[in-house]
XYZ file of C-alpha atoms in Angstrom:
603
model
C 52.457 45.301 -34.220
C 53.482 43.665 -31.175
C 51.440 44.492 -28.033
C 54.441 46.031 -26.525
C 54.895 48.388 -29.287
C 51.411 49.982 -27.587
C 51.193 52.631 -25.122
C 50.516 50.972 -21.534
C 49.208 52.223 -18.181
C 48.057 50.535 -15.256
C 47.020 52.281 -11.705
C 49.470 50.056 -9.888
C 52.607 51.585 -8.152
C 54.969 51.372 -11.161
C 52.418 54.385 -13.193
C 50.712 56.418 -10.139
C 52.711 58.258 -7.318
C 49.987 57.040 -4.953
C 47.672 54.248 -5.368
C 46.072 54.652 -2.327
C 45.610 58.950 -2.439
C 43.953 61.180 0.362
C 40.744 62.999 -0.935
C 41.897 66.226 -2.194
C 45.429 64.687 -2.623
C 47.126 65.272 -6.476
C 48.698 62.302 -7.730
C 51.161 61.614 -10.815
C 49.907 59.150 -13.578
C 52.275 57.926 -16.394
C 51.769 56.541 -19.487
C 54.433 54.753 -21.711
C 54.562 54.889 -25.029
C 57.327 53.312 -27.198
C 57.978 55.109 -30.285
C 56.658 52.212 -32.730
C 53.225 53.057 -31.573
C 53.093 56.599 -33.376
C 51.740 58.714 -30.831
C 52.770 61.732 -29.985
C 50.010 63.526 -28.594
C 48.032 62.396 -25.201
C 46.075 64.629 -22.935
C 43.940 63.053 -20.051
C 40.563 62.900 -19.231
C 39.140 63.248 -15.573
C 35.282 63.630 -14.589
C 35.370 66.094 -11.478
C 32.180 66.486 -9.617
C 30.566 65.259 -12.377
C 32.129 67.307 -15.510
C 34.963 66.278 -17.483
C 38.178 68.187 -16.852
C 41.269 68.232 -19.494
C 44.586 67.940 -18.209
C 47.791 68.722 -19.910
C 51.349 66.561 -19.443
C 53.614 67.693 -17.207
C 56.572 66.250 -18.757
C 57.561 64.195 -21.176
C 60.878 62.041 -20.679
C 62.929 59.803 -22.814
C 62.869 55.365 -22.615
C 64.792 52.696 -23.819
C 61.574 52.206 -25.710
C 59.890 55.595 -26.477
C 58.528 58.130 -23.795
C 56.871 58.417 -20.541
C 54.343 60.802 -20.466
C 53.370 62.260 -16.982
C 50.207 64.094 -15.721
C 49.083 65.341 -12.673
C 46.176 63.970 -11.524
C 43.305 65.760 -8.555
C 41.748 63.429 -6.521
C 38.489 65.090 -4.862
C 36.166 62.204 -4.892
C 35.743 59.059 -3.658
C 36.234 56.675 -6.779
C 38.722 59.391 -9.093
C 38.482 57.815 -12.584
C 40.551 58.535 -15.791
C 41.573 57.924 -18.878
C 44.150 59.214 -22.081
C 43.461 60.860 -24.863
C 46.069 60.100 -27.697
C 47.065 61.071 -31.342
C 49.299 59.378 -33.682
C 50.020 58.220 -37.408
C 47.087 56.597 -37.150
C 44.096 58.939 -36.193
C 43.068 59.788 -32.133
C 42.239 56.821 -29.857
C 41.546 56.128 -26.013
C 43.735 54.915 -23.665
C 40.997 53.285 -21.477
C 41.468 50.048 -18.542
C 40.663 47.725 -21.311
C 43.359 48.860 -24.213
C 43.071 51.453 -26.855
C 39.714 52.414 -28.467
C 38.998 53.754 -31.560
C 35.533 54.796 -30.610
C 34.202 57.191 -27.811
C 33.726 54.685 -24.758
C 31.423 55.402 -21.610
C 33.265 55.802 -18.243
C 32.685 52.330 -17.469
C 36.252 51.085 -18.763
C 38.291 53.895 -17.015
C 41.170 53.459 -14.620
C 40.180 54.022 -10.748
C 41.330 55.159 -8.150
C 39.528 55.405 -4.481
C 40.429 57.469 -1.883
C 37.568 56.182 0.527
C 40.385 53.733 2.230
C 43.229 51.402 1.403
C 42.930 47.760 0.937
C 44.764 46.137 4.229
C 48.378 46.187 2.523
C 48.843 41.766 3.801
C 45.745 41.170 1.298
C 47.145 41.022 -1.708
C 50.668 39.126 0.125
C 48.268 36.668 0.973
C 47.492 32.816 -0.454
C 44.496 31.688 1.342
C 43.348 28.199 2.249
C 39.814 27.374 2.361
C 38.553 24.823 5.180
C 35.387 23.793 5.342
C 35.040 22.703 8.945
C 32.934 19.927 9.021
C 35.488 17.891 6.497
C 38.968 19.124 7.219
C 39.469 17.137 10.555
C 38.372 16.451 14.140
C 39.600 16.434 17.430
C 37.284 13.832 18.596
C 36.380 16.119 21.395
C 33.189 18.240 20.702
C 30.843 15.103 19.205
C 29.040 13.731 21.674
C 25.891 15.577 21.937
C 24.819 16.281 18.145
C 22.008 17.579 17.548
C 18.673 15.568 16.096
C 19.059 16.784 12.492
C 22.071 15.261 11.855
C 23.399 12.175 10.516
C 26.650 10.788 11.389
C 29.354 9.822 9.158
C 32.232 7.851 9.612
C 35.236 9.903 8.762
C 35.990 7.655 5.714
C 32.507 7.431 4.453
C 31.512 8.466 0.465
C 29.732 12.091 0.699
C 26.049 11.683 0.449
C 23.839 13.665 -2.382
C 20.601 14.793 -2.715
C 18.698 16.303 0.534
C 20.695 13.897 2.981
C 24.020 16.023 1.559
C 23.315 18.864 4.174
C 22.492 17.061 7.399
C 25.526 14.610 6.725
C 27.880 15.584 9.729
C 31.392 14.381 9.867
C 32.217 16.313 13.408
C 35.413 18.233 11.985
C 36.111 20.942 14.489
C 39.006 23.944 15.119
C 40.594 22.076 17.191
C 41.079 19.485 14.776
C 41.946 21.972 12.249
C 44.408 23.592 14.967
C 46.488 20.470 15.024
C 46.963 20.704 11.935
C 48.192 24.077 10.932
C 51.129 22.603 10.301
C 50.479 21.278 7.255
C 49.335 25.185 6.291
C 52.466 26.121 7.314
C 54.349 23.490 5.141
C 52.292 24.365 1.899
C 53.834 28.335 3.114
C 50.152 29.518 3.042
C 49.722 32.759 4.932
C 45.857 32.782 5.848
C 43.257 30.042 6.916
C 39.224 30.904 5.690
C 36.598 29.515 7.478
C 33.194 28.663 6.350
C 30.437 29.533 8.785
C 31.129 28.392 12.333
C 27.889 29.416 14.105
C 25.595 26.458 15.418
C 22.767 25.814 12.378
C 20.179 22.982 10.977
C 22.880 21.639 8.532
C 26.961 20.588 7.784
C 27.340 24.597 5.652
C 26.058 26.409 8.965
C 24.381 28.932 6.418
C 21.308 28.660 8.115
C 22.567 30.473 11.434
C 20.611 29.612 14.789
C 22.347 32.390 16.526
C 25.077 34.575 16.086
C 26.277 34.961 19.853
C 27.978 31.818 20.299
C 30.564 29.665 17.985
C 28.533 26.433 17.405
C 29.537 23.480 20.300
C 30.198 21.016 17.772
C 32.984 22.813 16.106
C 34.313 23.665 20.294
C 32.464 26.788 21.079
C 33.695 30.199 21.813
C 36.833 28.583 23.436
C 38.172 26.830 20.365
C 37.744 29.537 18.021
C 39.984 31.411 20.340
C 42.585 28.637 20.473
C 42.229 27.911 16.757
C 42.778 32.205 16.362
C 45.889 32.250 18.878
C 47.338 28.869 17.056
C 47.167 30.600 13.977
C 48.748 33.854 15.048
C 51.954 31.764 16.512
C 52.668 30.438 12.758
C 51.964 33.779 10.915
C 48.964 32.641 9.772
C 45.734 35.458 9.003
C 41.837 33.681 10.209
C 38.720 35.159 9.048
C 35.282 33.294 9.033
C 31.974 33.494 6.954
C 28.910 35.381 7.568
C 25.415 36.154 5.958
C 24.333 39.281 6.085
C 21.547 38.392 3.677
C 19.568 35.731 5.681
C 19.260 33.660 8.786
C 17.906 30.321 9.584
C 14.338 29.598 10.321
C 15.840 28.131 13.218
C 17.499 31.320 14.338
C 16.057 32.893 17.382
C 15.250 36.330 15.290
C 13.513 34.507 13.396
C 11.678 32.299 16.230
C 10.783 35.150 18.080
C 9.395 37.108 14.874
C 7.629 34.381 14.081
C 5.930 34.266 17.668
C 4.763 37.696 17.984
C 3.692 39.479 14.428
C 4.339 43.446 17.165
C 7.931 41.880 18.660
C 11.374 44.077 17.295
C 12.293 40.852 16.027
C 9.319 40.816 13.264
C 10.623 43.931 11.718
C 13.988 41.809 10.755
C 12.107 40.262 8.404
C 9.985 40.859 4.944
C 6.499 38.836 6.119
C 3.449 38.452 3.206
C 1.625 36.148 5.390
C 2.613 36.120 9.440
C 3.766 34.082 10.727
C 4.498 31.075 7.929
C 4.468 33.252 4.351
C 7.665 35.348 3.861
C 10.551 36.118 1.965
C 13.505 33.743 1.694
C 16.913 33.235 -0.032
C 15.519 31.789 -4.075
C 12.520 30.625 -2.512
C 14.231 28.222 -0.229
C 11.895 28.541 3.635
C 14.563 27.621 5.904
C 16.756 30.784 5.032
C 14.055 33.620 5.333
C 15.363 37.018 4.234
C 16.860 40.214 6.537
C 15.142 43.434 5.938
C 17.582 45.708 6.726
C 15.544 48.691 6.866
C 15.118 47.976 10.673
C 17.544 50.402 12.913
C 17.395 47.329 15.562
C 18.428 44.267 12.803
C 21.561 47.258 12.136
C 22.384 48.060 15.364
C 22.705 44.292 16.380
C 24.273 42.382 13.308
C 26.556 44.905 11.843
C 26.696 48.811 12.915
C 29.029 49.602 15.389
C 31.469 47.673 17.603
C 29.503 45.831 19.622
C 27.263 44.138 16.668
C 28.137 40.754 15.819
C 30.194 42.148 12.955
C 32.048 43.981 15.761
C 32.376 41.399 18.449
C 33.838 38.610 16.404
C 36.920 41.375 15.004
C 37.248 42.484 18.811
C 39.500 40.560 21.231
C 39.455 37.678 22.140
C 38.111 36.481 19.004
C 40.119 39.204 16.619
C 39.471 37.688 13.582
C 41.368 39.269 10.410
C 38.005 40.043 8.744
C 34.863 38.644 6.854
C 33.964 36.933 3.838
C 30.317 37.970 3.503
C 28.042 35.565 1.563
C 25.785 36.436 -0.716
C 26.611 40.190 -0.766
C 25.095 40.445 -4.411
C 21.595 40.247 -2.987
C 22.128 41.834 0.432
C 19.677 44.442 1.087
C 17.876 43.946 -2.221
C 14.204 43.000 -2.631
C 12.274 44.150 -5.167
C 11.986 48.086 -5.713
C 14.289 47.990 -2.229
C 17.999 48.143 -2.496
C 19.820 48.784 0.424
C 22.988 46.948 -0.490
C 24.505 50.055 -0.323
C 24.137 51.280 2.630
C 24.586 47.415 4.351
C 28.057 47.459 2.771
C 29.246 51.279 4.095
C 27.948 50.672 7.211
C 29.706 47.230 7.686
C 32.916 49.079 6.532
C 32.919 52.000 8.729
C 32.308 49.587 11.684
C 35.209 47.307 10.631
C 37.500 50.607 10.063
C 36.388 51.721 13.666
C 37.394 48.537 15.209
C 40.553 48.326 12.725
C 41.239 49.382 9.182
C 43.887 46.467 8.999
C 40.556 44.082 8.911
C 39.688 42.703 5.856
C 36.035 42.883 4.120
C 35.325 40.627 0.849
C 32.122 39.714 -0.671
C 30.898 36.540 -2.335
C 29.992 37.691 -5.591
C 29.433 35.187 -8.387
C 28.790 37.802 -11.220
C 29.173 41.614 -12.031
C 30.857 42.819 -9.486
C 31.306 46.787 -10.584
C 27.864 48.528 -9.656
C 28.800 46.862 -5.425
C 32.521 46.993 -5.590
C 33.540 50.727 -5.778
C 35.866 51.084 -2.436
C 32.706 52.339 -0.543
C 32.549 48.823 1.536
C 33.977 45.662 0.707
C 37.378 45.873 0.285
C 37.375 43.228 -3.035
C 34.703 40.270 -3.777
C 35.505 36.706 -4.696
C 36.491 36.821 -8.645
C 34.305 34.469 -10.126
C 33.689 36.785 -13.109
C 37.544 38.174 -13.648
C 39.410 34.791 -12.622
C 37.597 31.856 -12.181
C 35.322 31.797 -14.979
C 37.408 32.715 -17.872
C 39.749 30.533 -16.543
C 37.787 27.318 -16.167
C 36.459 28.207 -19.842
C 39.614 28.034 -21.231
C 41.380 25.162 -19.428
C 38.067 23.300 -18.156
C 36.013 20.933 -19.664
C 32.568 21.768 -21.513
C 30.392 19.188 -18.532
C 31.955 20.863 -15.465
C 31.348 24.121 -16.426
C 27.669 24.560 -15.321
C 28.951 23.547 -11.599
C 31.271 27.402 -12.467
C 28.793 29.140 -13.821
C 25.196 28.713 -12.180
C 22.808 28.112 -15.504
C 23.214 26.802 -18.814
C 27.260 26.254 -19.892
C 28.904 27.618 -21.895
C 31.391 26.636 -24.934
C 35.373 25.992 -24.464
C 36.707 29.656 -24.689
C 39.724 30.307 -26.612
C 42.893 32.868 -24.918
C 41.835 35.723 -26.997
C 38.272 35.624 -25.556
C 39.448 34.513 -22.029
C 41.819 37.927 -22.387
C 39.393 40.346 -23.031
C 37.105 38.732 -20.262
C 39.372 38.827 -17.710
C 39.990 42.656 -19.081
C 36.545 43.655 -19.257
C 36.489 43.047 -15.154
C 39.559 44.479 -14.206
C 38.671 47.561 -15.962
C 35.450 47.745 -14.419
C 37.159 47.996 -10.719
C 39.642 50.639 -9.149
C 42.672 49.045 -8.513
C 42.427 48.558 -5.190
C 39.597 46.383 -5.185
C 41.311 44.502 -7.886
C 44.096 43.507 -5.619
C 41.598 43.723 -2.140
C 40.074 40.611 -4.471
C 39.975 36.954 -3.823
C 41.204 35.623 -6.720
C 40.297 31.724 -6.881
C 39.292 28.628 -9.849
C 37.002 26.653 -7.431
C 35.257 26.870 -3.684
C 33.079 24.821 -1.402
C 30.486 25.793 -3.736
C 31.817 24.311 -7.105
C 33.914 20.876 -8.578
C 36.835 20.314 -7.424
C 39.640 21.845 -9.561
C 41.216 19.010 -10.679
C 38.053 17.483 -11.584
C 36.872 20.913 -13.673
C 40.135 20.663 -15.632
C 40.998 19.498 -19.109
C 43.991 17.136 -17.815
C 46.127 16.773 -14.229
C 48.368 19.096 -16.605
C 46.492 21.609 -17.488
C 45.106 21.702 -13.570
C 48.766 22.911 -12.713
C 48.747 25.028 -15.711
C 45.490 26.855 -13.986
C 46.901 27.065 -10.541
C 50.236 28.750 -12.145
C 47.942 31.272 -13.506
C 45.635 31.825 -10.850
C 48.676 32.684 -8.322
C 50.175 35.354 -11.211
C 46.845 37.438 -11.324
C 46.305 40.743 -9.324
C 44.024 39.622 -6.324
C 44.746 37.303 -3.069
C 44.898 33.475 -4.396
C 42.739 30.989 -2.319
C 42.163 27.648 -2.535
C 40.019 24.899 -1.592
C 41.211 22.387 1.559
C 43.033 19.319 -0.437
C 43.352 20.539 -3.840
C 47.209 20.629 -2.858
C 47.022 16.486 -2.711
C 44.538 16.191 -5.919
C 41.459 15.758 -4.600
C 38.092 15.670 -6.851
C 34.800 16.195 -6.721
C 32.292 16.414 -9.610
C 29.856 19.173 -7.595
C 29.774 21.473 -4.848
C 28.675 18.695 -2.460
C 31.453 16.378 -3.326
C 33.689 18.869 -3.291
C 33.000 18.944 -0.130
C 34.645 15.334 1.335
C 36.903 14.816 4.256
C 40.633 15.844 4.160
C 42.038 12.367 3.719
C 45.272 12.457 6.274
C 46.909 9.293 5.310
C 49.683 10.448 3.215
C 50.081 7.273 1.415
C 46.915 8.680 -0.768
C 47.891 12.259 -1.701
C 49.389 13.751 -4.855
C 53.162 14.332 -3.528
C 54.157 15.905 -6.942
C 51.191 18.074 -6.849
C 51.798 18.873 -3.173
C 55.690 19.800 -4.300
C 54.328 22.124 -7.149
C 52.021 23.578 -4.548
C 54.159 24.740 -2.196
C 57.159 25.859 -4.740
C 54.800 28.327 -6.393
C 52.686 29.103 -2.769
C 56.168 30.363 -1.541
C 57.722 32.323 -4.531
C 54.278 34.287 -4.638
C 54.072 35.009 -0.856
C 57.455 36.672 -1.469
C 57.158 38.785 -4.440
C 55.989 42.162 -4.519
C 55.518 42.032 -8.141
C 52.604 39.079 -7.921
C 50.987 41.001 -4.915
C 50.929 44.580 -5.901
C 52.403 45.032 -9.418
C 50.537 45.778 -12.336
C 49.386 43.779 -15.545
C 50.533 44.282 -18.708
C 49.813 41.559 -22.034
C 52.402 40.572 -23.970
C 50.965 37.272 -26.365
C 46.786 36.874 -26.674
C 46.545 33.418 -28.605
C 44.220 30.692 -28.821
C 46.444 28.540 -26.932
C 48.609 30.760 -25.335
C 48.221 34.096 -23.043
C 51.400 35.930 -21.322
C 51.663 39.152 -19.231
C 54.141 41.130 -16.831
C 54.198 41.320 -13.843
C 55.771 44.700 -12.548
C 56.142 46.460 -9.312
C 58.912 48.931 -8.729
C 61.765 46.210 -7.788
C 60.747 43.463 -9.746
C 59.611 42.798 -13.215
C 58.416 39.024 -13.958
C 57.106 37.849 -17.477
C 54.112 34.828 -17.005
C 53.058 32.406 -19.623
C 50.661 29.651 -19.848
C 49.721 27.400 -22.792
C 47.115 24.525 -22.635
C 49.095 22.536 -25.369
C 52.041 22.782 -27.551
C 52.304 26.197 -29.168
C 54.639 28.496 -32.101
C 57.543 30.233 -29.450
C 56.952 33.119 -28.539
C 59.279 35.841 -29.744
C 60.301 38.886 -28.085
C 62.717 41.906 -28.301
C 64.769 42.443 -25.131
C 64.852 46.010 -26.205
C 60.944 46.253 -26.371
C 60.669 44.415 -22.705
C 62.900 46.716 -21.363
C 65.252 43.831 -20.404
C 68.611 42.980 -21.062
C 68.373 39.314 -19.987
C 64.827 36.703 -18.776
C 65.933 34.506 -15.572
C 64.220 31.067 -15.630
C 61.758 31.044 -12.154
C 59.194 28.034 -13.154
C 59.181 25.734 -16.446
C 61.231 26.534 -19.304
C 64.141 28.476 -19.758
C 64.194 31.132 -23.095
C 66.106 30.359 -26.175
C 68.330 33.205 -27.193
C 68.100 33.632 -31.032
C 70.125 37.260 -31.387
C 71.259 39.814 -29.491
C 68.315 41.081 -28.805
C 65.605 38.292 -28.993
C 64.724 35.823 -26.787
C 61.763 32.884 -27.876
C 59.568 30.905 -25.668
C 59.328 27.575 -26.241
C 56.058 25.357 -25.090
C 55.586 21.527 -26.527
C 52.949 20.839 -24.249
C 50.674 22.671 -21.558
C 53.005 25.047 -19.530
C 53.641 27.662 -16.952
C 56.459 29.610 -16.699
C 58.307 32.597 -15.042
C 61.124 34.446 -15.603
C 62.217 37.345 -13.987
C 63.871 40.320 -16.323
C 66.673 41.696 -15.411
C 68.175 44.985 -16.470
């Protein structure tokens, strides 16, 4: 059977009324189900305050391909999940996030919904660049007084390893990155992410001296306000980086709770031994740990407007939100987890200031217990996207710099399917698409470097920009740039052009543009349609466009497919290879070598 002769739902536009209900509001859900499935019975399944609650269709209408089965769905808590209940030819089975079951399943692989608050609707529209400021480029102006900790580097200069890697300082700044928004605006990018910009003991600035002032070297207050209005005058979204998790030893909490064992400051912190034994970040002394169970650390860092959560989203800074690092381990310490209330009470204060702000959290593994619409909007996808990506088109040595630990064998599509499943199911929807979707960052290889082949790199950016989430990427990627591990990932931006990839730059900013303009890539909903070793394709559907994806890391069988089954009468080429018509009603895909392609079905 082919996997669109199976009943499909998805809590995307195209099958709910409302993605985004009220509390209290009732919603419609729909499930299709073309007739070569044999079902003919469904019923759906809602817990309600805690006990399940049965729900009867309230209409069943004809398809091309079968029926559409429609329910009406109550929405009275803050994550509403769901699934269907269906009988057919061949026995009773779930409907569940992750495909039909045969077995009972937990509530863990429902759909979800939230009604605690909308992902800002630009997210998902979004393609983000990541800049790491110290590399992308300087101004020249903010570099004459640098600090005793750091060692200068020529801008051309090989990135140093080992403990010299993190006081190497190559005096980017925002200005320099605000002469070059150009270039952003070329590649048709549509938001600009910022690691940390507050003055530190290193080049990462995740060792914070202060929050209440934008670190000199980078310009100061001043050019982060420049950099902000530059970025506003070309369309372009800026958010920066913070750590809600730790500061630096060098930060003058931590200075002052260090000084005085009775001060306000030396509740901020989880001492053993005052002043010099305490908790830090894996063990590592120069980041010691926040404990947020002090009103005062709350009151100043994130709750309410004029925190430094608050103050940076406020004019005249107004950033578009916060990528918040390490959110996994925020709040948490032994017995103590406060990680939930950190995250509702950084959301509420962004949604004071202005729901339109954005709120995503680093999170390099399970995601579903943190990400329930309570407080971050999404998380970076290492666990849905760039993992089971990089396992299928990376190779074996680079995957350890992906996933922290031992590596981890060459997946095949099959596997690299139901992974990518087994996290989207896990997630309401609008976290899903309130997610960063991405292959690398500042704190893995390089992407080009991680993949099998330059090929199968452009293969991996084709699929990362057709997944639910907001796409980002690392600064210079677009030109081919490598790097083995997080710290040379980390090089300068070289800005002689005479070096840079210009038919990786062209394939860049073809496929940057097409997704920053259709709906279906930013808020449609995922459907499979081929789950090979060597091959994986889905849809792409919103309600006024329907596009059909695949990728292939080398040369597969074509792929064969009823029109009448796709709903289609026709496939318009978009990227790579036009379908070969074999019948009236077929179409097959042809790949004879690693590919990405879209075409758009018409009707």
């Amino acid at each position: 059977m082919s996997l669109l002769d199976l009943p499909h739902h998805d809590p995307s536009g195209r099958y709910v009324s409302n993605p985004t209900p009220r509390p209290g509001e009732v919603v419609e859900v729909a499930v299709d189900v073309p007739t070569a499935s044999g079902f003919d019975t469904w019923l759906l399944r809602t817990p309600e305050d805690g006990e399940v609650r049965w729900i009867e269709p309230t209409s069943v209408e004809p398809t091309s391909t079968g029926t559409r089965w429609r329910f009406a769905l109550p929405c009275p808590n803050a994550v509403v999940s769901y699934r269907f209940w269906c009988r057919g030819s061949a026995g009773a089975q779930w409907l569940t996030g992750i495909g039909l079951v045969d077995f009972d399943p937990l509530d863990h692989h429902d759909f979800r919904l939230i009604t605690t608050g909308a992902t800002p609707s630009w997210v998902p529209q979004t393609v983000w660049y990541q800049i790491f400021p110290d590399r992308f480029a300087t101004s020249g102006h903010h570099s004459e007084n640098l600090p005793n900790w750091a060692d200068r580097a020529e801008w051309d200069a090989p990135v140093a390893s080992g403990p010299g890697a993190m006081t190497q300082l190559y005096c980017g700044d925002l200005d320099g990155i605000a002469e070059h928004l150009d270039h952003l605006v070329d590649l048709g990018v549509g938001g600009v992410y910022l690691n940390p910009v507050f003055p530190a003991r290193s080049n990462h600035r995740y060792d914070a001296t202060t929050f209440d002032v934008v670190d000199p070297i980078l310009g100061g207050d001043d050019a982060l306000v420049r950099l902000r209005e530059a970025c506003d005058e070309r369309g372009l979204k800026l958010m920066t980086d913070l750590t809600l998790n730790h500061t630096g030893d060098g930060h003058d909490w931590f200075v002052a709770a260090q000084a005085d064992a009775s001060s306000t400051e030396a509740g901020y912190y989880y001492f053993t031994d005052h002043p010099d034994e305490y908790e830090s970040w894996i063990g590592i002394k120069s980041l010691p740990k926040l404990d947020h169970s002090s009103v005062e650390l709350r009151r100043r860092f994130y709750d309410g407007p004029d925190s430094v959560v608050g103050r940076y989203l406020r004019p005249p800074f107004d950033l578009a939100g916060w990528r918040i690092d390490v959110a996994n381990m925020t709040g948490r310490y032994g017995l103590v987890d406060l990680n939930p209330m950190v995250r509702q009470t950084t959301r509420a204060t962004v949604d004071a200031i202005d729901p339109d702000k954005w709120l995503v959290a680093e999170h390099f593994f399970d995601p579903s217990g943190d990400a329930i619409g309570d407080g971050w909007h999404g998380v970076m996808n290492y666990a849905g996207v760039a993992r089971p990506l990089v396992s299928w088109l990376g190779e074996f040595s680079t995957l350890a710099a992906m996933m922290p630990g031992p590596g981890q064998d060459q997946r095949d599509g099959v596997a690299v399917a139901k992974a990518i499943d087994e996290v989207r199911a896990s997630l309401p929807w609008q976290v899903v698409i309130g997610s960063m979707a991405l292959l690398g960052s500042h704190d893995t290889a390089r992407w080009q470097t991680m993949a099998c082949s330059p090929a199968l790199a452009r293969v991996g950016f084709g699929f990362l920009l057709t997944l639910p989430g907001s796409p980002c990427f690392l600064y210079g990627d677009e030109i081919g740039l490598e790097g083995g591990s997080s710290e040379a990932a980390r090089r300068t931006m070289p800005w002689d052009e005479r070096v840079w990839d210009h038919d990786l730059l062209d394939f860049y900013c073809e496929l940057i543009r097409f997704r920053s303009q259709s709906n279906a890539l930013a808020t449609g909903g995922f459907r499979w349609v081929e789950r090979s070793a060597d091959a994986l394709a889905f849809l792409r559907e919103s309600a006024d466009e329907r596009l059909l994806v695949r990728v292939t890391r080398r040369g597969v069988e074509p792929l064969e497919l009823s029109l009448l089954a796709l709903g289609a009468s026709g496939l318009d080429p978009v990227f790579g290879q036009a379908p070969i018509v074999t019948g009236n009603d077929h179409v097959a895909l042809d790949a004879t070598a690693p590919t990405f392609s879209i075409w758009r079905l018409t009707s």
